[in-house]
Tab-separated table of C-alpha atoms and ligand atoms in Angstrom:
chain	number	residue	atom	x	y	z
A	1	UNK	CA	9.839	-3.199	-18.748
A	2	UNK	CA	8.214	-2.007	-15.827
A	3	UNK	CA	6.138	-4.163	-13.426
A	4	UNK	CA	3.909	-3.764	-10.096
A	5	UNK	CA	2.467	-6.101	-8.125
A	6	UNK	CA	-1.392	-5.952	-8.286
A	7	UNK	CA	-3.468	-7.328	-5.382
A	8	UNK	CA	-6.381	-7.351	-7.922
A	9	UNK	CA	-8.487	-5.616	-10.520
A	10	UNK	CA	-12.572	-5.000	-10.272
A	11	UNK	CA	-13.856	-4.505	-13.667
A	12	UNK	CA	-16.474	-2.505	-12.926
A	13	UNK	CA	-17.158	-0.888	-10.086
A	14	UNK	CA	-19.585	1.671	-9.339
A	15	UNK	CA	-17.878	3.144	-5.834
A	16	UNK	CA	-14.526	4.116	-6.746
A	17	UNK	CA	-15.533	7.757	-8.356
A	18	UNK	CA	-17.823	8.781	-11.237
A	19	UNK	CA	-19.638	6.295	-13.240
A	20	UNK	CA	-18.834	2.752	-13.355
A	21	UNK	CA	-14.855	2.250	-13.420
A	22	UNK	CA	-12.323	-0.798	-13.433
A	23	UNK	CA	-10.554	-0.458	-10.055
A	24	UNK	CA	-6.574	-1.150	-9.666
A	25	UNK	CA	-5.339	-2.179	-6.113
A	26	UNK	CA	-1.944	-2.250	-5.987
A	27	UNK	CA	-0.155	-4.087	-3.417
A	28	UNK	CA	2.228	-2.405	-0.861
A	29	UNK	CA	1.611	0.558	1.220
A	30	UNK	CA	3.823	2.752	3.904
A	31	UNK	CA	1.315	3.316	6.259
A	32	UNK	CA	0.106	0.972	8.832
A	33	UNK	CA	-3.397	2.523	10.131
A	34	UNK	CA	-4.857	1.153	13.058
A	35	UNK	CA	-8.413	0.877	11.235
A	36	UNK	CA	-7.002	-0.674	7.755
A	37	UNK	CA	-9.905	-3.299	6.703
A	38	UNK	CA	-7.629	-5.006	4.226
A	39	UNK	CA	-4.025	-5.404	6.086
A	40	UNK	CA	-3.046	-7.893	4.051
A	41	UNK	CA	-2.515	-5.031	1.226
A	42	UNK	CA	0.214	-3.430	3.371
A	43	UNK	CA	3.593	-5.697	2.423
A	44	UNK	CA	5.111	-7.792	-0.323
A	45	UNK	CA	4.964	-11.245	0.540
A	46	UNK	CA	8.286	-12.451	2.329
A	47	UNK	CA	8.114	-16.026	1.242
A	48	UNK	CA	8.062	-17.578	4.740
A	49	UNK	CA	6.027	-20.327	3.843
A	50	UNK	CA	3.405	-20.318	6.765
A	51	UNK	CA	0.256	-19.690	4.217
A	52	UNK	CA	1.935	-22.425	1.986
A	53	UNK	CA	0.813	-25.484	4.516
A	54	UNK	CA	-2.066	-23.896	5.658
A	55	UNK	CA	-3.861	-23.539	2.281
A	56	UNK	CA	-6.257	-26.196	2.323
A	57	UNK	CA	-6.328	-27.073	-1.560
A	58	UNK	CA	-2.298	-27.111	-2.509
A	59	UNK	CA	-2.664	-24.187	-4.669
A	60	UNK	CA	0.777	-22.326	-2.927
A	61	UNK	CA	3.867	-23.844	-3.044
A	62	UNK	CA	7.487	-23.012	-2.747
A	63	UNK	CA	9.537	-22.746	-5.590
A	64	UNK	CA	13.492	-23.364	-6.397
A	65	UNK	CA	14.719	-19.941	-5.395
A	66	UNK	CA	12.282	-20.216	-2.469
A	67	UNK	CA	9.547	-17.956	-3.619
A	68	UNK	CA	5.373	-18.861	-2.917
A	69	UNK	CA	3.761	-19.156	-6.357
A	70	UNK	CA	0.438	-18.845	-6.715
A	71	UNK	CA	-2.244	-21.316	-8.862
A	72	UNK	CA	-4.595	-19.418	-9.217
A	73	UNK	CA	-6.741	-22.305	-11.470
A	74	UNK	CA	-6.417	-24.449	-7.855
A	75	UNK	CA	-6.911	-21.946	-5.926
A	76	UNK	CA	-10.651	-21.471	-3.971
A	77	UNK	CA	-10.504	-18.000	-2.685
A	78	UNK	CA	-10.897	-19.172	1.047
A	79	UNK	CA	-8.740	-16.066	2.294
A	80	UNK	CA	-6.844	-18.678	4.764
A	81	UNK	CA	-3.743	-17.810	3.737
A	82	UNK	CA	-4.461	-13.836	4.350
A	83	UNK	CA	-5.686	-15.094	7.501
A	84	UNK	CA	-2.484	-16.808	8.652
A	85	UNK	CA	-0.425	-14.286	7.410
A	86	UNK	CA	2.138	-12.819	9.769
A	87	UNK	CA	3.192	-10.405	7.590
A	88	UNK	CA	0.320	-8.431	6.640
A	89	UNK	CA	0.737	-9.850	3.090
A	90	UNK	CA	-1.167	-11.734	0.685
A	91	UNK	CA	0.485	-14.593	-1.716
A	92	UNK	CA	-1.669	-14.191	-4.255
A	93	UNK	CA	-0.304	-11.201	-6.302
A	94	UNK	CA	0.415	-10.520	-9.779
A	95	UNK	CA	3.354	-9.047	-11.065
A	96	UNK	CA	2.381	-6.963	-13.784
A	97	UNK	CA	3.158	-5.137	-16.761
A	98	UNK	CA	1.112	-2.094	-17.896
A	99	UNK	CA	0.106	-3.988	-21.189
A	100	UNK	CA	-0.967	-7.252	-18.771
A	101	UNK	CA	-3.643	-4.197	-17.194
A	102	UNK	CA	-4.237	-2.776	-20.337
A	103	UNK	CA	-5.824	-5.862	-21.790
A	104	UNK	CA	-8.367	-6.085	-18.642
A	105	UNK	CA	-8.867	-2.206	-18.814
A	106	UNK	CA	-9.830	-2.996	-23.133
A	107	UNK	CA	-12.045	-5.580	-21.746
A	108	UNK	CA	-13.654	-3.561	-19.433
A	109	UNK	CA	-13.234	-0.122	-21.944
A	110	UNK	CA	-17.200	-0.281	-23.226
A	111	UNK	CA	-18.537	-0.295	-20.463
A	112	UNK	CA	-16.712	2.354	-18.422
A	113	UNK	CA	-15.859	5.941	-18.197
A	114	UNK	CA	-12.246	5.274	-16.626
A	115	UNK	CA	-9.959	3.697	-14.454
A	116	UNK	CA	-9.327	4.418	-10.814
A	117	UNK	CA	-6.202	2.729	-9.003
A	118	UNK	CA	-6.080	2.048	-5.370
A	119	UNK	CA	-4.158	-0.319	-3.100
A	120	UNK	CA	-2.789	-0.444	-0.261
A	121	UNK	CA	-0.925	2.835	-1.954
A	122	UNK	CA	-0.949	3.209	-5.795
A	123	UNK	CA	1.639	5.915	-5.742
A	124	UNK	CA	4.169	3.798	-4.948
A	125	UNK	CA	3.945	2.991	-8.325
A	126	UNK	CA	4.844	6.285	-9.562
A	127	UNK	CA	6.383	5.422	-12.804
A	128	UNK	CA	3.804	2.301	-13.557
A	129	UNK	CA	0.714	4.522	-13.221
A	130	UNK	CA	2.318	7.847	-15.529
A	131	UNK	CA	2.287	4.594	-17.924
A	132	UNK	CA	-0.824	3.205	-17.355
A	133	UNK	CA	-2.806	6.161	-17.567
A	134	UNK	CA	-0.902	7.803	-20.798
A	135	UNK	CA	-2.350	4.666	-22.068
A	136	UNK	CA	-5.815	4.816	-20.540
A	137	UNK	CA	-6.225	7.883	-21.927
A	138	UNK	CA	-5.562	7.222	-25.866
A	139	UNK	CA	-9.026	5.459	-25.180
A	140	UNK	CA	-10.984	8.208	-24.392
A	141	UNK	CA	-10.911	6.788	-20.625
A	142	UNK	CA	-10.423	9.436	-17.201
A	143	UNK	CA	-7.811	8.086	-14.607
A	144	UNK	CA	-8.264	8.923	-11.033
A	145	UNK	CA	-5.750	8.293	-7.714
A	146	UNK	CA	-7.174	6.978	-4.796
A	147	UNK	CA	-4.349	8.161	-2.175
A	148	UNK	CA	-3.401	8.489	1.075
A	149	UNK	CA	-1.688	11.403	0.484
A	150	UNK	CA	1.854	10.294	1.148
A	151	UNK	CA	3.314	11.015	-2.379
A	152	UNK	CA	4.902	14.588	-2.704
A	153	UNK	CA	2.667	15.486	-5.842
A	154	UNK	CA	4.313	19.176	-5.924
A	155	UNK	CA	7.427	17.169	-6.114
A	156	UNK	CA	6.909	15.473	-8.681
A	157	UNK	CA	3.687	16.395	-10.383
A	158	UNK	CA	4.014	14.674	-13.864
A	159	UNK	CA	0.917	11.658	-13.217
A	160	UNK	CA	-1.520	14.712	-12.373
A	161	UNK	CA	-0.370	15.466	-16.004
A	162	UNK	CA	-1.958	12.230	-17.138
A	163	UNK	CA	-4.857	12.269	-14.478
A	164	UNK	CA	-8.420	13.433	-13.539
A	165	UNK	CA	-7.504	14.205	-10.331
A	166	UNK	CA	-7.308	12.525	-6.931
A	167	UNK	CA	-9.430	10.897	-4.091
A	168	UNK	CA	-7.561	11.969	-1.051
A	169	UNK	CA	-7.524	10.377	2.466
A	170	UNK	CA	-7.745	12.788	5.199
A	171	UNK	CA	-7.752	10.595	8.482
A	172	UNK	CA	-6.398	13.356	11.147
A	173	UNK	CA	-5.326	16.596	11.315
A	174	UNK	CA	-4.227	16.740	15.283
A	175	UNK	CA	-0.833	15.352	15.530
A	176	UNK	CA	-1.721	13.152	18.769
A	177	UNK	CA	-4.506	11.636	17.146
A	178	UNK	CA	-2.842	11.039	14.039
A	179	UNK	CA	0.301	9.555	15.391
A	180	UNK	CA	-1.940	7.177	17.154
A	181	UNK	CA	-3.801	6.171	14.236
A	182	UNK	CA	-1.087	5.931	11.155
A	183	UNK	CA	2.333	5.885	12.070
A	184	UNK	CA	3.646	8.360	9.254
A	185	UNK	CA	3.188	11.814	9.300
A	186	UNK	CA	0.514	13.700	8.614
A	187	UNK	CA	2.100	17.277	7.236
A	188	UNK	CA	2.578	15.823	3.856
A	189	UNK	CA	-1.494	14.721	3.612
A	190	UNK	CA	-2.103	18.268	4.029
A	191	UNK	CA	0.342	19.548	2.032
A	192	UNK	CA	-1.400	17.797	-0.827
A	193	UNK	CA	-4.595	18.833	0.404
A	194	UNK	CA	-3.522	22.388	0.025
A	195	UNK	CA	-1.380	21.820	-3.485
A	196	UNK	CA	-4.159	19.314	-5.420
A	197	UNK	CA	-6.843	22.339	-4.516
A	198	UNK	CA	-4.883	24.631	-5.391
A	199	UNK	CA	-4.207	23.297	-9.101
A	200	UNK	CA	-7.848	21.523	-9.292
A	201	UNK	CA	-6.973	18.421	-9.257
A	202	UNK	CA	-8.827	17.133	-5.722
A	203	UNK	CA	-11.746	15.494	-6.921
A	204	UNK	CA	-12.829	14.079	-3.171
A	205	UNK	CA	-11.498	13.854	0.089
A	206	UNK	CA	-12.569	11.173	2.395
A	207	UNK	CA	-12.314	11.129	6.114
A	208	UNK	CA	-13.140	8.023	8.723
A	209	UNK	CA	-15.650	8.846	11.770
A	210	UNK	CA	-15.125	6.898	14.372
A	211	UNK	CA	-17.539	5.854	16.843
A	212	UNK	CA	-17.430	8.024	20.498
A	213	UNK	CA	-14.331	10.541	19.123
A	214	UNK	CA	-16.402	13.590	19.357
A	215	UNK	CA	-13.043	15.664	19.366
A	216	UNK	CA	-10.818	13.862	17.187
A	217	UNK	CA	-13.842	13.601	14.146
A	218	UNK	CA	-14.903	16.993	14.222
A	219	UNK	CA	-11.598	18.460	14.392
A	220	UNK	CA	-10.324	16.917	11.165
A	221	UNK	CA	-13.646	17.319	9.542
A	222	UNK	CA	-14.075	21.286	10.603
A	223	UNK	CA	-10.195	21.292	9.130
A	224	UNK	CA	-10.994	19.690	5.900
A	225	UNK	CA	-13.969	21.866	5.609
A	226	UNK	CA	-12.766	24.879	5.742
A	227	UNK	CA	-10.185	24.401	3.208
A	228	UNK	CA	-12.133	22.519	0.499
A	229	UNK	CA	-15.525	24.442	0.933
A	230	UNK	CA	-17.716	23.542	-2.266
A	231	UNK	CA	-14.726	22.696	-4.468
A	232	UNK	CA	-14.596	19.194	-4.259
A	233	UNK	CA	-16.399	16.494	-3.171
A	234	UNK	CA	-16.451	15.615	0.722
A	235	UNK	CA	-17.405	11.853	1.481
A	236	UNK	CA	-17.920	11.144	5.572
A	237	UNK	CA	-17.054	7.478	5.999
A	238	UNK	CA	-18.741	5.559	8.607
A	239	UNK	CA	-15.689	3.378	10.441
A	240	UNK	CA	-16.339	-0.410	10.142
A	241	UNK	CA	-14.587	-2.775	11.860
A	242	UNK	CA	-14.962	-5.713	9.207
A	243	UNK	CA	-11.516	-6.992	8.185
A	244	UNK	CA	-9.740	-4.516	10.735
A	245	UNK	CA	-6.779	-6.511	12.658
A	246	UNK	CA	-8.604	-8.198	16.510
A	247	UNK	CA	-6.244	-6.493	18.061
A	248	UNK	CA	-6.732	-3.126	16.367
A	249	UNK	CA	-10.336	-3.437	16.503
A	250	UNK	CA	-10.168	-4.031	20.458
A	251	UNK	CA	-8.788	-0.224	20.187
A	252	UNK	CA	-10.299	1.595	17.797
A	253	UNK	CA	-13.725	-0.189	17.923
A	254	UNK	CA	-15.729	-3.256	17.900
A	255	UNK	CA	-18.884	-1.838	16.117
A	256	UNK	CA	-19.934	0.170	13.204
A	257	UNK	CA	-19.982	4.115	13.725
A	258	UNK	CA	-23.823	4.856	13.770
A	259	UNK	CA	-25.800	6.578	10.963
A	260	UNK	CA	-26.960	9.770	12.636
A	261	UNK	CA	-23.970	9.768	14.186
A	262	UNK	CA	-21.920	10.166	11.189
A	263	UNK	CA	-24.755	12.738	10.010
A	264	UNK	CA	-23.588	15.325	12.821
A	265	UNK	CA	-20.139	15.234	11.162
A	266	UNK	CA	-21.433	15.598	7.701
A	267	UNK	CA	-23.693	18.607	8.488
A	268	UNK	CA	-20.999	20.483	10.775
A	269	UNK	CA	-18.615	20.610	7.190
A	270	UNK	CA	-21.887	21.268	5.193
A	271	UNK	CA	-21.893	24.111	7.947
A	272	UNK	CA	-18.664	25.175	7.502
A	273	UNK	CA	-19.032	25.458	3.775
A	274	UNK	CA	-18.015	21.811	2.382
A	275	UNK	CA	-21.316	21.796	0.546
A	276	UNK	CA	-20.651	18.324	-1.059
A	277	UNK	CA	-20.435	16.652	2.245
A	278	UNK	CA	-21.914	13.708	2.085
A	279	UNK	CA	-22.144	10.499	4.245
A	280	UNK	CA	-21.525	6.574	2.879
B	301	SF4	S1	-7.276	-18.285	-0.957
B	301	SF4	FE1	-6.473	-19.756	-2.465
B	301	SF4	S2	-4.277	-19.772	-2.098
B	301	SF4	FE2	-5.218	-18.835	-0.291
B	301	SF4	S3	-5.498	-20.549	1.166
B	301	SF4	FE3	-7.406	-20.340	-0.008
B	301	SF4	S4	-7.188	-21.724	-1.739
B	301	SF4	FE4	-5.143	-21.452	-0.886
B	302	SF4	S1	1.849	-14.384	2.044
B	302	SF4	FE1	2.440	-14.092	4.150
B	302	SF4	S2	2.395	-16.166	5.058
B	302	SF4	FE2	2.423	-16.400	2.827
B	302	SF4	S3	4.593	-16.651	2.368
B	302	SF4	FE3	4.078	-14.499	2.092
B	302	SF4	S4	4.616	-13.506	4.027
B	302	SF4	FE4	4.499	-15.732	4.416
């Protein structure tokens, strides 16, 4: 029976695509971007104990084979142990099966118009989500991806199959800039830029402006742009540096990217035909 670990699962949420939606993070992801607000989605937990004597309530301990479990009825959702972390982990996921989501997706099922999953990187959980969703949709729900675009979807195309489509990250186009910001490369995020337009199944793209970039955010945003003009959605997304690693921050930025600064960005791709440009 298939499993995947799940960070955790918003019933309803009203920011994660159209109408309101139960969000799916899934835990694990193969990027490691410099601006990543919640790092402690990036690995599986490696078990080496440091959260365990920092959590201030005993709910993590160590098991016989030397694995952290989890209580979650002790535990206070204080964050220390994401805080202590080393590993860019978090001990308190779930490994799940599809009918363990399923029952918090019927919960939810009245109330929504569909499920989006997220993570760190759903797509790592290829075969999970083609699961999920074939479920999902004997409900009458929609399914979306939130991605970063590192899944070959031409590849292997069979959850667009079982999906509305997908909410793609776009963080840089220029090689430099997005070597510097990711660590994995970039050609396969715009490979699936070009394939999920081409088969209509890009429902948004989202890019990050950064404060004081001036070349860096208009160059990936004039890219974007051009290619999606008015056939998807285009959401401009003002960098933040809450939850962003202090040493990361220190490099990328210790404030907020300013409102009309963010504007500029969203009315050049406006300009250059992304009609549905729109800053959050
Ligand atoms: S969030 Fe929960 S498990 Fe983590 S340190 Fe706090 S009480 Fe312990
Ligand atoms: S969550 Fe992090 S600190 Fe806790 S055991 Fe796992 S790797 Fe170690």
């Amino acid at each position: 029976m298939v499993k995947a670990p799940v960070n955790k699962i918003i019933p309803f949420s009203n920011v994660d695509g159209p109408g309101n939606r139960t969000s799916i993070f899934f835990q694990g992801c193969p990027f490691n971007c410099l601006f990543c607000h919640n790092p402690e989605t990036i690995h599986l937990c490696r078990n080496c104990g440091v959260c365990v004597k920092n959590c201030p309530v005993g709910a993590l301990n160590i098991d016989a084979d030397y694995k952290v479990i989890w209580n979650r009825e002790k535990c206070v959702q204080c964050d220390t142990c994401i805080k202590v972390c080393p590993h860019d982990a978090s001990p308190k996921i779930q490994w799940m099966t599809v009918e363990e989501v399923m029952k918090e997706v019927r919960r939810a099922s009245p109330y929504i118009a569909g499920i989006t999953t997220s993570g760190g990187e759903c797509t790592l959980q290829n075969e999970f989500l083609i699961e999920l969703f074939s479920n999902v949709l004997k409900l009458g729900k929609t399914c979306l991806i939130d991605s970063n675009g590192s899944f070959d979807f031409e590849a292997d195309p069979r959850v667009l199959k079982v999906s509305e489509g997908v909410m793609l990250d776009v963080k840089a186009v220029e090689k430099g800039w997005n070597d510097e910001l990711i660590s994995f490369p970039r050609d396969i995020v715009l490979k699936n830029l070009d394939y999920l337009l081409q088969i209509g199944k890009l429902y948004e793209v989202r890019t990050l402006i950064f404060p004081n970039r001036d070349r860096e955010n208009e160059e990936t945003v004039r890219y974007v742009a051009e290619h999606i003009r008015d056939r998807c959605f285009y959401k401009i997304i003002r960098y933040r540096p809450y939850g962003v690693r202090e040493k990361n921050r220190k490099r990328i930025g210790e404030f907020e990217t300013d409102l009309d600064y963010a504007e500029r960005f969203a009315a050049l791709a406006r300009e250059k035909g992304a009609t549905k440009a729109y800053v959050v």
